[in-house]
Coordinates of C-alpha atoms in Angstrom, one line a residue:
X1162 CA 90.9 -7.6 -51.3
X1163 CA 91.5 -8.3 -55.2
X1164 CA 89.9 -10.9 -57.1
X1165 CA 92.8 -13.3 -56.4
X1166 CA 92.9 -13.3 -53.1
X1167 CA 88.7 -13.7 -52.9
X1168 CA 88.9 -16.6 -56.0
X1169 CA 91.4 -18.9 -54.0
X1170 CA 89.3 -17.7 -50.0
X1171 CA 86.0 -19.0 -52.6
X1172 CA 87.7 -22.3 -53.7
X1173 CA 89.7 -22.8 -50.5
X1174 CA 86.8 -22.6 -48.3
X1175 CA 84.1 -24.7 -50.4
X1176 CA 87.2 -27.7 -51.2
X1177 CA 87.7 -28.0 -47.6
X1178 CA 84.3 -28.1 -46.4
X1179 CA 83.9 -30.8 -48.9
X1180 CA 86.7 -32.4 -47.6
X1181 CA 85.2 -32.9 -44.4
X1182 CA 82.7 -35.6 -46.4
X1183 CA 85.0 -37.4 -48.8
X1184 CA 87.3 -39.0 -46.2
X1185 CA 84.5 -40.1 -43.9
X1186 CA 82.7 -41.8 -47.4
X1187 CA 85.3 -43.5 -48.2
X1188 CA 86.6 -44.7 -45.1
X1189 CA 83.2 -45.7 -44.1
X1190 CA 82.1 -47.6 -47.0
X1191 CA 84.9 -49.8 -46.8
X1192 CA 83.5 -50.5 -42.4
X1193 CA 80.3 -50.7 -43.5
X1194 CA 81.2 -53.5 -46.5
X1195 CA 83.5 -55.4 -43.8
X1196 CA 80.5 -55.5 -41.5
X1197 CA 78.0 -56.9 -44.1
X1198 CA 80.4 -59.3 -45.0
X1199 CA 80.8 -60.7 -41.2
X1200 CA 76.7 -60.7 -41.3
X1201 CA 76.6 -62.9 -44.4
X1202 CA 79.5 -65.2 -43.5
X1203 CA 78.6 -65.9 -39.4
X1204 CA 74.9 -64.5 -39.8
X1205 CA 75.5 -63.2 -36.0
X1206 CA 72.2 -60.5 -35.4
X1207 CA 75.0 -57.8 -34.3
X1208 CA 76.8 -57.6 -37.3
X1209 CA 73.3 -57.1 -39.4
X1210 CA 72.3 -54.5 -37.0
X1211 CA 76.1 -52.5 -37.4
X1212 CA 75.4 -52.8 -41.4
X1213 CA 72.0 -50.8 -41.0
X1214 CA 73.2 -48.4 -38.3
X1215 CA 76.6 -47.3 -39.9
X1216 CA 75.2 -48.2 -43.4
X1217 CA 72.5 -45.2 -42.9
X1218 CA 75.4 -42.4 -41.7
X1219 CA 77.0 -43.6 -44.5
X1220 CA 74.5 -42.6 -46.9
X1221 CA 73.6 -39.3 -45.6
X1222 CA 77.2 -38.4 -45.5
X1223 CA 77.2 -39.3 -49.0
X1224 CA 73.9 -37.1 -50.1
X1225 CA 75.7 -34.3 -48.6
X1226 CA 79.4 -34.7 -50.2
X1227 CA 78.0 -35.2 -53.5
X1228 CA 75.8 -31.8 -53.3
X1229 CA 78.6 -30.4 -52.3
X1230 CA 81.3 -31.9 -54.8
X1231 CA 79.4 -30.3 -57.7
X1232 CA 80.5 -26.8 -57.2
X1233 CA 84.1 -28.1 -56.8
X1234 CA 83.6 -28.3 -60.9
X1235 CA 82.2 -25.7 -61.6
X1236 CA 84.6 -23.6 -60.3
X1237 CA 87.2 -24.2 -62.3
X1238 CA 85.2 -22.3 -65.0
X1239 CA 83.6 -20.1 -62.6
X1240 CA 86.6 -18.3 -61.4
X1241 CA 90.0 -20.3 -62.7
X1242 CA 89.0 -20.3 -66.4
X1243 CA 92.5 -18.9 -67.5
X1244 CA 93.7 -22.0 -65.4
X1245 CA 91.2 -24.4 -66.8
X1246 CA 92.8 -23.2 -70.5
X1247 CA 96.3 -23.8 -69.2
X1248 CA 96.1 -27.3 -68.0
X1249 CA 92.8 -28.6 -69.7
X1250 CA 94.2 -31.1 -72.2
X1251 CA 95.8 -32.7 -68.9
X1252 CA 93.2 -32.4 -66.2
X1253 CA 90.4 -33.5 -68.3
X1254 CA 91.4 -37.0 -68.4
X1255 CA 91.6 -38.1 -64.9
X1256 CA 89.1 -36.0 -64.0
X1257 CA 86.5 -37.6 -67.2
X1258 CA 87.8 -40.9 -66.0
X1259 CA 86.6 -40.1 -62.2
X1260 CA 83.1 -39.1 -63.4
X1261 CA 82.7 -41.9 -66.0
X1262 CA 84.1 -44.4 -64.5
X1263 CA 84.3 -44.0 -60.8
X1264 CA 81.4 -41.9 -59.4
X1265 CA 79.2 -43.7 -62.3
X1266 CA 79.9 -47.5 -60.5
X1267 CA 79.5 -46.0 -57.1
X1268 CA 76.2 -44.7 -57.9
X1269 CA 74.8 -47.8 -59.8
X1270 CA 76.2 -49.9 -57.1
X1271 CA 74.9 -47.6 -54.0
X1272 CA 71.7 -47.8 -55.4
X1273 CA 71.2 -51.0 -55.6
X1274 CA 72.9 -51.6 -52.2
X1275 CA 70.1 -49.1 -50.7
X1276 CA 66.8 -50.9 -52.4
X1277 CA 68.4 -54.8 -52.7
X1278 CA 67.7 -55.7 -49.4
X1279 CA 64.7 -57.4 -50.3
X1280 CA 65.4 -57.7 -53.9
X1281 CA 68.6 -59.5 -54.2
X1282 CA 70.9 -62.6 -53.0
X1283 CA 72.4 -61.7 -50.0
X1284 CA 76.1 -62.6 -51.6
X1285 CA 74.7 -60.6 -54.7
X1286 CA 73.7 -57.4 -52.5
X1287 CA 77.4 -57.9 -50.5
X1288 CA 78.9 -57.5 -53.6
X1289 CA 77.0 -54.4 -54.4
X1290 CA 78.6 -53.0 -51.0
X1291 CA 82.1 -53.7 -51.9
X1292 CA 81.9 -52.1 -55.7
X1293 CA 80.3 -49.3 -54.2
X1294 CA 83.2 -49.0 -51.5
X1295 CA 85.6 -49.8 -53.7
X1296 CA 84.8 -47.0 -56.3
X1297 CA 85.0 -44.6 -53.9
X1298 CA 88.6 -45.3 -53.5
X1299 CA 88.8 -45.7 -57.2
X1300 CA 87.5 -41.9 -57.7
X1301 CA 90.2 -41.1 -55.0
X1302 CA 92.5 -42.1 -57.0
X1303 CA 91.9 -40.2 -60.2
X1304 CA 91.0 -37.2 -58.6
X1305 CA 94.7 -37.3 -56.3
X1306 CA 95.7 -38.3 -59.9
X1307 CA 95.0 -35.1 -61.0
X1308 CA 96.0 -32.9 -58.0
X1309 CA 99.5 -34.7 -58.2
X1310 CA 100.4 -33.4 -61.7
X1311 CA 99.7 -29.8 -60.3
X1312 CA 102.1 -31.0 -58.0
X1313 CA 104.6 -32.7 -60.2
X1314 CA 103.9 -32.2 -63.9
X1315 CA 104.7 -35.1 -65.7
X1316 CA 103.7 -37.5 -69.1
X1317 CA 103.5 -33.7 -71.4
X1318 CA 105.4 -31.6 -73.5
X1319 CA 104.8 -28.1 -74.1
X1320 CA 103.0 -27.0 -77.4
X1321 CA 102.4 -23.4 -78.3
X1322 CA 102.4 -23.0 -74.6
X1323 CA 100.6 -25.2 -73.1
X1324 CA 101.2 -28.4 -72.1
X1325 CA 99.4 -31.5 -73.9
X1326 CA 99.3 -34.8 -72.5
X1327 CA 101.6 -37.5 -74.2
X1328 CA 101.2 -40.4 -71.5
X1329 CA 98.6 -41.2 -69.5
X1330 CA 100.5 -43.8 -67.6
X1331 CA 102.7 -41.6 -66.3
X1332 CA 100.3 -38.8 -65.4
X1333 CA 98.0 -42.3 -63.7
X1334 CA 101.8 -43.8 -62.2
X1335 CA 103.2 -39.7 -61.3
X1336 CA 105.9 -40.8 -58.0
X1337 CA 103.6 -37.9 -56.2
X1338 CA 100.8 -39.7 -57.3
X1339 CA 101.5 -42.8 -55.8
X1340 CA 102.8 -41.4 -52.9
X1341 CA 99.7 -39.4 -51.7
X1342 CA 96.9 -41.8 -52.8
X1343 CA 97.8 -44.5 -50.0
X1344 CA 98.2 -41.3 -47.4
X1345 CA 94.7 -40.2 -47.8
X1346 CA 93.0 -43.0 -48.3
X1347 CA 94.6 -44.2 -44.6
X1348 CA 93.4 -40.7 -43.8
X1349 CA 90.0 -41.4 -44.6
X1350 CA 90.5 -44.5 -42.5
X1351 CA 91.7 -42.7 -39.9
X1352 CA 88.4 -40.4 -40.2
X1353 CA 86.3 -43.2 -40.2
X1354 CA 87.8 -45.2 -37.3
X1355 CA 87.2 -42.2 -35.2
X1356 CA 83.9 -41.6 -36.1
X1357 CA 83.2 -45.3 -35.1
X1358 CA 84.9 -45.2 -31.7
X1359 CA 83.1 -42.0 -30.8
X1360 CA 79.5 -42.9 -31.6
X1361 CA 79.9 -46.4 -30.8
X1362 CA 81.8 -45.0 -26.8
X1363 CA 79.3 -43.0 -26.6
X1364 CA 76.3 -45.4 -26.9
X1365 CA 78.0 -47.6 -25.0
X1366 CA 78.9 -45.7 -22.1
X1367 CA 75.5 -44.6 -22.1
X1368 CA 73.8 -48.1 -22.2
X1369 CA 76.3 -49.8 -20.5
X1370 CA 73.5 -51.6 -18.3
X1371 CA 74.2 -55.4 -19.1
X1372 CA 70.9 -56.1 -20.0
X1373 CA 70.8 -53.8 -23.0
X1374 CA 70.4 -55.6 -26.5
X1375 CA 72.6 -53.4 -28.3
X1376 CA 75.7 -53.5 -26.1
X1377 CA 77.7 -55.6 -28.1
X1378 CA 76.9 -53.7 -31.4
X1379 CA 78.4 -50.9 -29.8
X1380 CA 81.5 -52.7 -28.1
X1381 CA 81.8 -54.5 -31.9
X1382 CA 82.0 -51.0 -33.5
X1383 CA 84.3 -49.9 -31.1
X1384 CA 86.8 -52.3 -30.9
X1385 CA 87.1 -52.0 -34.6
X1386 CA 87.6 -48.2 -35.0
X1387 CA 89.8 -48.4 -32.4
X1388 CA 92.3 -51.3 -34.4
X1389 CA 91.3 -49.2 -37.6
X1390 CA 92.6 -46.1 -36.2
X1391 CA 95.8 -47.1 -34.9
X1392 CA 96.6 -49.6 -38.1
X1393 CA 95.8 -46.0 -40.2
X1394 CA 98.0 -44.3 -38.5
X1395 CA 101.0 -46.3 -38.4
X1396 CA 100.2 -46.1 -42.4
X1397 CA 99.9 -42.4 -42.3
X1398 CA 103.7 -42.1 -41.1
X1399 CA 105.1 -44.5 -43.3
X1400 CA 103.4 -42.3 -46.9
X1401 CA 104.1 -39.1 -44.8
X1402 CA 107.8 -40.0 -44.9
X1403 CA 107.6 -41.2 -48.5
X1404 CA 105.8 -37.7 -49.6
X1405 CA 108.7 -35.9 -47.2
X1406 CA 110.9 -37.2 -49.4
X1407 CA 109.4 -36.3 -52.8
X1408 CA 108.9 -33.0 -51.2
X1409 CA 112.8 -32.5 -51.0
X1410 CA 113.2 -33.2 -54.6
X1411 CA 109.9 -32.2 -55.7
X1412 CA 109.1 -29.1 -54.0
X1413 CA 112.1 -27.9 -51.9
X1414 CA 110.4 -24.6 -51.0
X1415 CA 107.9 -26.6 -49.3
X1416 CA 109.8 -28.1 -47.6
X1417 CA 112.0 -25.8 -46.1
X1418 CA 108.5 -23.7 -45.3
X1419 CA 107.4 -26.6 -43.3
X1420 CA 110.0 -25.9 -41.1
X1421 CA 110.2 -22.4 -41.4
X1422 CA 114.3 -23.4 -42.1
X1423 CA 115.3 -20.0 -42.9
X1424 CA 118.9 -20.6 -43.2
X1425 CA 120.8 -24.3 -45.0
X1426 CA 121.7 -26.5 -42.6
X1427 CA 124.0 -29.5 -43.1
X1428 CA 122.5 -31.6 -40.8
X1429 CA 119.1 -30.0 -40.9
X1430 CA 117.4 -30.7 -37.4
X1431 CA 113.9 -31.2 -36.8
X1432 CA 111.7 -28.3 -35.3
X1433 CA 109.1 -29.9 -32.7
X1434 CA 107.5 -26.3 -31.8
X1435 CA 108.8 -22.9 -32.7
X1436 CA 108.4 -19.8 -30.2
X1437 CA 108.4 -16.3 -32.0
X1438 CA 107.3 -14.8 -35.3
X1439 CA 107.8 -17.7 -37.9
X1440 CA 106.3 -15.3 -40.5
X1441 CA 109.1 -13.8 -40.5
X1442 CA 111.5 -14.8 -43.1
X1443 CA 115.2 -13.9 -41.8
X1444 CA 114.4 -16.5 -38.3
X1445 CA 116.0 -14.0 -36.2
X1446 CA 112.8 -13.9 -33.6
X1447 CA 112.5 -17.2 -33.8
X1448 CA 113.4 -19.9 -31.5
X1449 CA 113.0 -23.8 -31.8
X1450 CA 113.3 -26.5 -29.9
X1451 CA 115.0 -29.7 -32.0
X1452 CA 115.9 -33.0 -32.8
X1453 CA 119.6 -32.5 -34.3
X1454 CA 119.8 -34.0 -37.9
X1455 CA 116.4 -35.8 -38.1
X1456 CA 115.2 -33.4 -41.0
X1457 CA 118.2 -34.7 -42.8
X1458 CA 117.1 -38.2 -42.4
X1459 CA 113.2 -37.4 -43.4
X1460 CA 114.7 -35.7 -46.4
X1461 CA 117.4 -38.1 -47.9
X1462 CA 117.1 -41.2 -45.7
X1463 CA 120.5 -40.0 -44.1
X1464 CA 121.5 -38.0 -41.2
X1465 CA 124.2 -35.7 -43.2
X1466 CA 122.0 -34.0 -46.0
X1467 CA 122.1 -30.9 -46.5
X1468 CA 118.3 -29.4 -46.7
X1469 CA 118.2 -25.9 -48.3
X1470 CA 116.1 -22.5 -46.3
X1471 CA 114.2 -20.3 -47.9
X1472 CA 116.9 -17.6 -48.2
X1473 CA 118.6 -19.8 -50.0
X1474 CA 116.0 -21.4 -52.4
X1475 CA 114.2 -17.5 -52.7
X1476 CA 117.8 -16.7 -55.2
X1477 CA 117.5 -20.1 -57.4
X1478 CA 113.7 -19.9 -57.7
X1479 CA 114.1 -15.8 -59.0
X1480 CA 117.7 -17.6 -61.3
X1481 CA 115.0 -20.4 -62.9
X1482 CA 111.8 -18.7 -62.6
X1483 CA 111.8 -15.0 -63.2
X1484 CA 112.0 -12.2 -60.6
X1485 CA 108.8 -10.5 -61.6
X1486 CA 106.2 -11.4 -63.5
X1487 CA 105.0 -10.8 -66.8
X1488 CA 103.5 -7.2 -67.5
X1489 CA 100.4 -8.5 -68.4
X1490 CA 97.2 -6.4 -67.7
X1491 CA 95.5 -9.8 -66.8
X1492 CA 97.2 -10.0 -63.7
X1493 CA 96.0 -6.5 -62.6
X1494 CA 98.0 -5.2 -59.4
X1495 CA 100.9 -7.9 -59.4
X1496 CA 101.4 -6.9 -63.2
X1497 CA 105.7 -6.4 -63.6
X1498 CA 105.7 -6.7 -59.8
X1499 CA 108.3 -8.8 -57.5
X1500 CA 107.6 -12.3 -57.3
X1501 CA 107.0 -13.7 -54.1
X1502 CA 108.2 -17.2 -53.4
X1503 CA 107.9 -17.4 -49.9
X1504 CA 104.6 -19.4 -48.9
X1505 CA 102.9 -18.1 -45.9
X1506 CA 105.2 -19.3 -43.3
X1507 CA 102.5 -19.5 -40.3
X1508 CA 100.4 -21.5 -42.2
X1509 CA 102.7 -24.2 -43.7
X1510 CA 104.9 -24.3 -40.2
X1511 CA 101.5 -24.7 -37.8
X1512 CA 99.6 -26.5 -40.9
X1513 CA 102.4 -29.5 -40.8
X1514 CA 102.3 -29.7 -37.0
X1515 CA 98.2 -29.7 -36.5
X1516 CA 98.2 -32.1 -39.1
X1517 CA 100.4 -34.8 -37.3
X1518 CA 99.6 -33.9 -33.9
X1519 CA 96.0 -34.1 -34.3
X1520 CA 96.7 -37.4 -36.4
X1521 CA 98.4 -38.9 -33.5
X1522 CA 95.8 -37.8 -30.7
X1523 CA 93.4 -39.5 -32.5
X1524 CA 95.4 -42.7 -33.0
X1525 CA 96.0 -42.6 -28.9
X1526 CA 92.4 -42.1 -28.3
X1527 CA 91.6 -45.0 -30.0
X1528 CA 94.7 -47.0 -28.3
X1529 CA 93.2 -45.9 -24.6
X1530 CA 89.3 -46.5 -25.7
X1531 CA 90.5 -50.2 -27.1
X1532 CA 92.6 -50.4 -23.3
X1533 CA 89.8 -49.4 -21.3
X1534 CA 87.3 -51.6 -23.0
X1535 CA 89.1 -54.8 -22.9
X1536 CA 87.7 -58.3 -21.3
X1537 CA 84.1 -56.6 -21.3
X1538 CA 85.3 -53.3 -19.4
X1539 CA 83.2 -50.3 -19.8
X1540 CA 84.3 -47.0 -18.3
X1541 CA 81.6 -45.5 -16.0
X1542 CA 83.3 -41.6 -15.3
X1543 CA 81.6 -38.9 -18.0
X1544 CA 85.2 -37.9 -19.2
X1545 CA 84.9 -41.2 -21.2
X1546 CA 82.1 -39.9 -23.7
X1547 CA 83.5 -36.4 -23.8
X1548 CA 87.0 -37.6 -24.8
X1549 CA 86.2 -40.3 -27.7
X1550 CA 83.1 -37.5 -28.9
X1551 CA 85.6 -34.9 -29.3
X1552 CA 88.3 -37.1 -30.5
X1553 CA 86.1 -37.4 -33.9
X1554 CA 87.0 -34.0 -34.9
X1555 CA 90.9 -34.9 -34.5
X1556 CA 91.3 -36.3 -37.7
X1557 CA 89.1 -34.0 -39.7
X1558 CA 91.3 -31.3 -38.5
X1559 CA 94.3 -33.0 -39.0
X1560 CA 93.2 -34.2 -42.7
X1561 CA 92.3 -30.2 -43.5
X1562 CA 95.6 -28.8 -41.9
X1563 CA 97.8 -31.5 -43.9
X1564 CA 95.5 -30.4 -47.3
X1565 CA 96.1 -26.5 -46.3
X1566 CA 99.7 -27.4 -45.9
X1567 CA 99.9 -29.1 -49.5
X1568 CA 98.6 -26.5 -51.7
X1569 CA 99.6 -23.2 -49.5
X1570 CA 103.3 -24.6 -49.5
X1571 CA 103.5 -25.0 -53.6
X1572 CA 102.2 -21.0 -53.5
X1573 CA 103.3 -18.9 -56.1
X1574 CA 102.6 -21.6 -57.9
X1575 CA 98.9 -23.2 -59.0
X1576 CA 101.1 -25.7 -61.5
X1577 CA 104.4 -26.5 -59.5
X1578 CA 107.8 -26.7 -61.6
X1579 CA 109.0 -30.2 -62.4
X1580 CA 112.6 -29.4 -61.4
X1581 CA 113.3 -32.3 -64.1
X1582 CA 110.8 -31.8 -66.0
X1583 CA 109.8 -29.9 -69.6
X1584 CA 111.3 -26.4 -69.0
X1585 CA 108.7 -23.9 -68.6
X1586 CA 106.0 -25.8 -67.7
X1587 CA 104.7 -24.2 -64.5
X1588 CA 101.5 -21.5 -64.1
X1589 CA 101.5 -18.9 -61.0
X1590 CA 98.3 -18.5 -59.7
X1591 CA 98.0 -14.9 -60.2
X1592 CA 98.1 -16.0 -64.1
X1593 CA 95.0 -18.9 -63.3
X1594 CA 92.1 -16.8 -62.1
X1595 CA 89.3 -15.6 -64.4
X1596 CA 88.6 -12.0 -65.5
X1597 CA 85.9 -11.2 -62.3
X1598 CA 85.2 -8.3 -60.8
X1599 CA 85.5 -7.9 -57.3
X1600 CA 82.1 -7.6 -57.3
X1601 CA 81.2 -10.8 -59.1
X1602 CA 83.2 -13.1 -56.9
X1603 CA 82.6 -11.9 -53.6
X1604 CA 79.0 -12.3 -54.6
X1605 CA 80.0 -16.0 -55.6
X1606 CA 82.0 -16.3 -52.5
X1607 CA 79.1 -15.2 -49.7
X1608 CA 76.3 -17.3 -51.5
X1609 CA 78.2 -20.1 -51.3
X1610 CA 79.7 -20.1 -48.0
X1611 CA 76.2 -19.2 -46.9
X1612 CA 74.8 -22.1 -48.8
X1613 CA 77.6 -24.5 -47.2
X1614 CA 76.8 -23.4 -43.7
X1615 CA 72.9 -24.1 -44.0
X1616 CA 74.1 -27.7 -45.5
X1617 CA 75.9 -28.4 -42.6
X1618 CA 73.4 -27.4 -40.5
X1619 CA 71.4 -29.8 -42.4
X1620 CA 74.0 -32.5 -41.8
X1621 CA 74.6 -31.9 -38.6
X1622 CA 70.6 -32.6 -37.8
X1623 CA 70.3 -35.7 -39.3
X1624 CA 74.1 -37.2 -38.0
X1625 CA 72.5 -36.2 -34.3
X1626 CA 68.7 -37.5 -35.0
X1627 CA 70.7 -41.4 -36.3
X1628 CA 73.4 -41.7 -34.1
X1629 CA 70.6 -40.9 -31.0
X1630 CA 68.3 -43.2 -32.0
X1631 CA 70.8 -46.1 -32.1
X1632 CA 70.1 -48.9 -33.8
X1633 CA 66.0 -48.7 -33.2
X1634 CA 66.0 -45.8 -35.6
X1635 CA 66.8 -48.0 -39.0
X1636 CA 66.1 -51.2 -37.4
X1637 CA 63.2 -51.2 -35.5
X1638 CA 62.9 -54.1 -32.7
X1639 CA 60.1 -56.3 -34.7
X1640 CA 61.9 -56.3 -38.0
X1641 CA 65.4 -57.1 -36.3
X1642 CA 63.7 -60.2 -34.5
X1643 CA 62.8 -61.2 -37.9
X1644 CA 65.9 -60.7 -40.1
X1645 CA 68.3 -62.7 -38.0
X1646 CA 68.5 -65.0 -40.6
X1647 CA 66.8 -63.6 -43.6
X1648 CA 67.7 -61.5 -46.7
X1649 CA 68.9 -59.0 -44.1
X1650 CA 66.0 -56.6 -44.9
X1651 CA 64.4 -54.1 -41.9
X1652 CA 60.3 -53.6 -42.5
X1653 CA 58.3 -50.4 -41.6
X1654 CA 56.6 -51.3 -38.3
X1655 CA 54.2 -49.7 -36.4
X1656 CA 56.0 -50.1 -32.7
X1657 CA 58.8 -48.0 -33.7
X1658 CA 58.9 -44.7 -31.6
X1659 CA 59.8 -42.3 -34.5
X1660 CA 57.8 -42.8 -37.2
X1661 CA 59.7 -40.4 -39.2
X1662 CA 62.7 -42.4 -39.0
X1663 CA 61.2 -45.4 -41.1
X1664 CA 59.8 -42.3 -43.8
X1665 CA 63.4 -41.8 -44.3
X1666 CA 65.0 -45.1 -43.8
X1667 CA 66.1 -45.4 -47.4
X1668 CA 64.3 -48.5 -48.2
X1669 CA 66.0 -50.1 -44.9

């Protein structure tokens, strides 16, 4: 391995671990706000109690993104300085206005959220919950912001060269921009609706004696992951067609990768599965199984247009682009070598097919748990827990698959070509990464992954010790019977049965 390959192994497998946090937060935050808001307006005891429960996950979901977020920084200095160089004058904005602005309200509001229980109007502390939730979304923004002019450089021109920033608006209003924000935030949804259904199925399969206090919390949370999900995921293939077709002008490589289209077509079908060695460029192993011209229609709306293949696009990307690149010491063993402009075909073909089917499985899952607990129903066979547990990893893996897809499909490129844009404004990502040794950032690389794996440990322990101890863990029995109708604040008490739990309650 070289130090390219190691950098983008280091920064691909630290951004996706980090991943698995941010849609969860945000998704979740916007729940948890909903269900404060149903408490303060009916002042029902079951909404109060899904504030505290879902409120607490929330917040140690939170801890953990934001430990992890910081290194997400840091690397661009750590092992992308040359990249940093490149694009700082244009990356520093958004990014500056997610950190100042954003993360900055989410943390003022959060903590007051977590200590106003007792301290503040209940309408007052509400609010806190929605500026919280709604800054996560806000940081969203500027951060897809700043992904989408790697994507689609706009709003610069190029000065001694490098590009400088000469609109803001259009870097903040970029098509790709506005495209991908309203995809991943119904990702997160889509996240967080699972997560609901499976911990709430769970706890109420497992108490499903009528008797139990809690049972409605659980059919409540539920019920609305299960609407959640299936709402997100009708949104999800709405902006996934809207992003197909900015990928067709935007990025037409990626495109064609995505269906491993080796050859034009005019109509281009749709490949449902592929059975043979998609890695391989020329398609003569491969065979498909299709939907005649569909591809054409996700492209350009129609079923006639003609979508390029790689074969084709390789000869006007080496006509625009260069064949080789520069003979520059810098890029050590891909100095003067043959550009390669062929993503990893495996990875973009199976990437854009995990990430929809896993998408829709989740979307069913939550269709047949909403079905099998209608009019009071609850399931009694022990496939029901396993089914709506596992389906909370379907849309983790579908949100990291579609990520993997969208910055593995722009490779060689770290800064994608505008094919409209100022002429020469792109950056390979052999040319980003920082003068390491090999030494230096595999060192980098096992310490971190090391570090992420003992954080997810840590996770992982305190998800399980919540979700088990159900609403009792952040709301014990006495102080629920006496906040029906208060401020909505949960007091220590000494009949709870983990004592630990109120140590850590978070000033519940």
């Amino acid at each position: 391995m070289d130090v390219l390959e190691l950098a983008r192994w280091q920064f691909g497998i630290t951004t996706v671990y980090h991943f698995l946090m941010v849609p969860l937060t945000i998704g979740l935050s916007v729940l948890v706000a909903a269900m404060q808001t149903a408490w303060v307006r009916t002042g029902e005891l079951r909404h109060l109690k899904m504030t505290k429960f879902w409120g607490k996950l929330l917040l140690v979901n939170f801890a953990m993104g934001v430990v992890t977020g910081i290194v997400q920084e840091f690397q661009f200095g750590m092992s992308w300085s040359a990249y940093s160089r490149f694009v700082g004058d244009v990356f520093g904005a958004p990014l500056a206005m997610e950190g100042l602005l954003a993360f900055f309200v989410e943390s003022v509001f959060l903590g007051l959220w977590i200590f106003g229980w007792d301290r503040l109007p209940k309408r007052v502390h509400l609010a806190c919950a929605w500026a919280f939730s709604l800054a996560t979304m806000a940081s969203a923004y500027f951060i897809l912001a700043a992904n989408s002019w790697m994507q689609h450089p706009v709003g610069v021109e190029f000065v001694n060269g490098k590009p400088t920033m000469n609109s803001i608006g259009a870097v903040l209003t970029n098509n790709t921009a506005l495209a991908a924000i309203p995809h991943t935030l119904a990702g997160a949804f889509s996240v967080a609706a699972a997560f609901l259904v499976g911990v709430a199925g769970w706890h109420l399969w497992r108490r499903r004696s009528a008797s139990d206090e809690h049972r409605e919390v659980w059919r409540s949370s539920l019920r609305l992951g299960g609407w959640v999900g299936v709402v997100a995921f009708a949104v999800l293939a709405i902006t996934g067609d809207m992003q197909g077709k900015l990928m067709f002008e935007q990025q037409p490589m990626k495109m064609a990768s995505a269906e491993a289209l080796c050859h034009t077509e005019k109509p281009a079908s749709f490949s449902i599965i592929a059975i043979g060695d998609v890695a391989n460029a020329n398609c003569e192993d491969v065979k498909t199984f299709n939907v005649p011209a569909l591809l054409s229609f996700l492209a350009h709306n129609d079923f006639s247009t003609e979508v390029k293949g790689v074969e084709n696009l390789v000869s006007e990307y080496q006509a625009k682009y260069g064949t080789n690149y520069p003979d520059d010491p810098a890029l050590g063993s891909l100095a003067g070598k043959p550009i390669d402009y062929v993503p990893s075909l495996p990875v973009t073909y199976w990437g854009f097919r995990i990430m929809i089917g896993f998408g829709a499985i989740s979307a069913g899952i939550g269709l047949l748990a909403l079905w099998l607990t209608r009019r009071g129903r609850i399931p009694g066979g022990r496939w029901f827990p396993l089914m709506v547990l596992g389906g909370i990893a379907t849309p983790f893996i579908g949100n990291s698959a579609g990520w993997i897809f969208t910055e593995m499909g722009r490779q060689p490129f770290v800064v994608a070509p505008n094919p409209t844009g100022v002429e020469g404004m792109w950056m390979f990502t052999a040319q980003a990464v920082s003068k390491l040794t090999v030494g230096e950032v595999l060192t980098s690389l096992i310490s971190l992954t090391v570090l992420y794996a003992v954080l997810g440990v840590v996770e992982l322990y305190l998800m399980r010790k919540y979700i088990r101890g159900g609403v009792d863990a952040v709301m014990p029995p006495a102080a629920a019977s006496s906040s029906g109708s208060g401020s909505g604040s949960g007091s220590d008490s000494d009949d709870s049965e983990d004592s630990d739990d109120q140590a850590l309650s978070f000033a519940y």
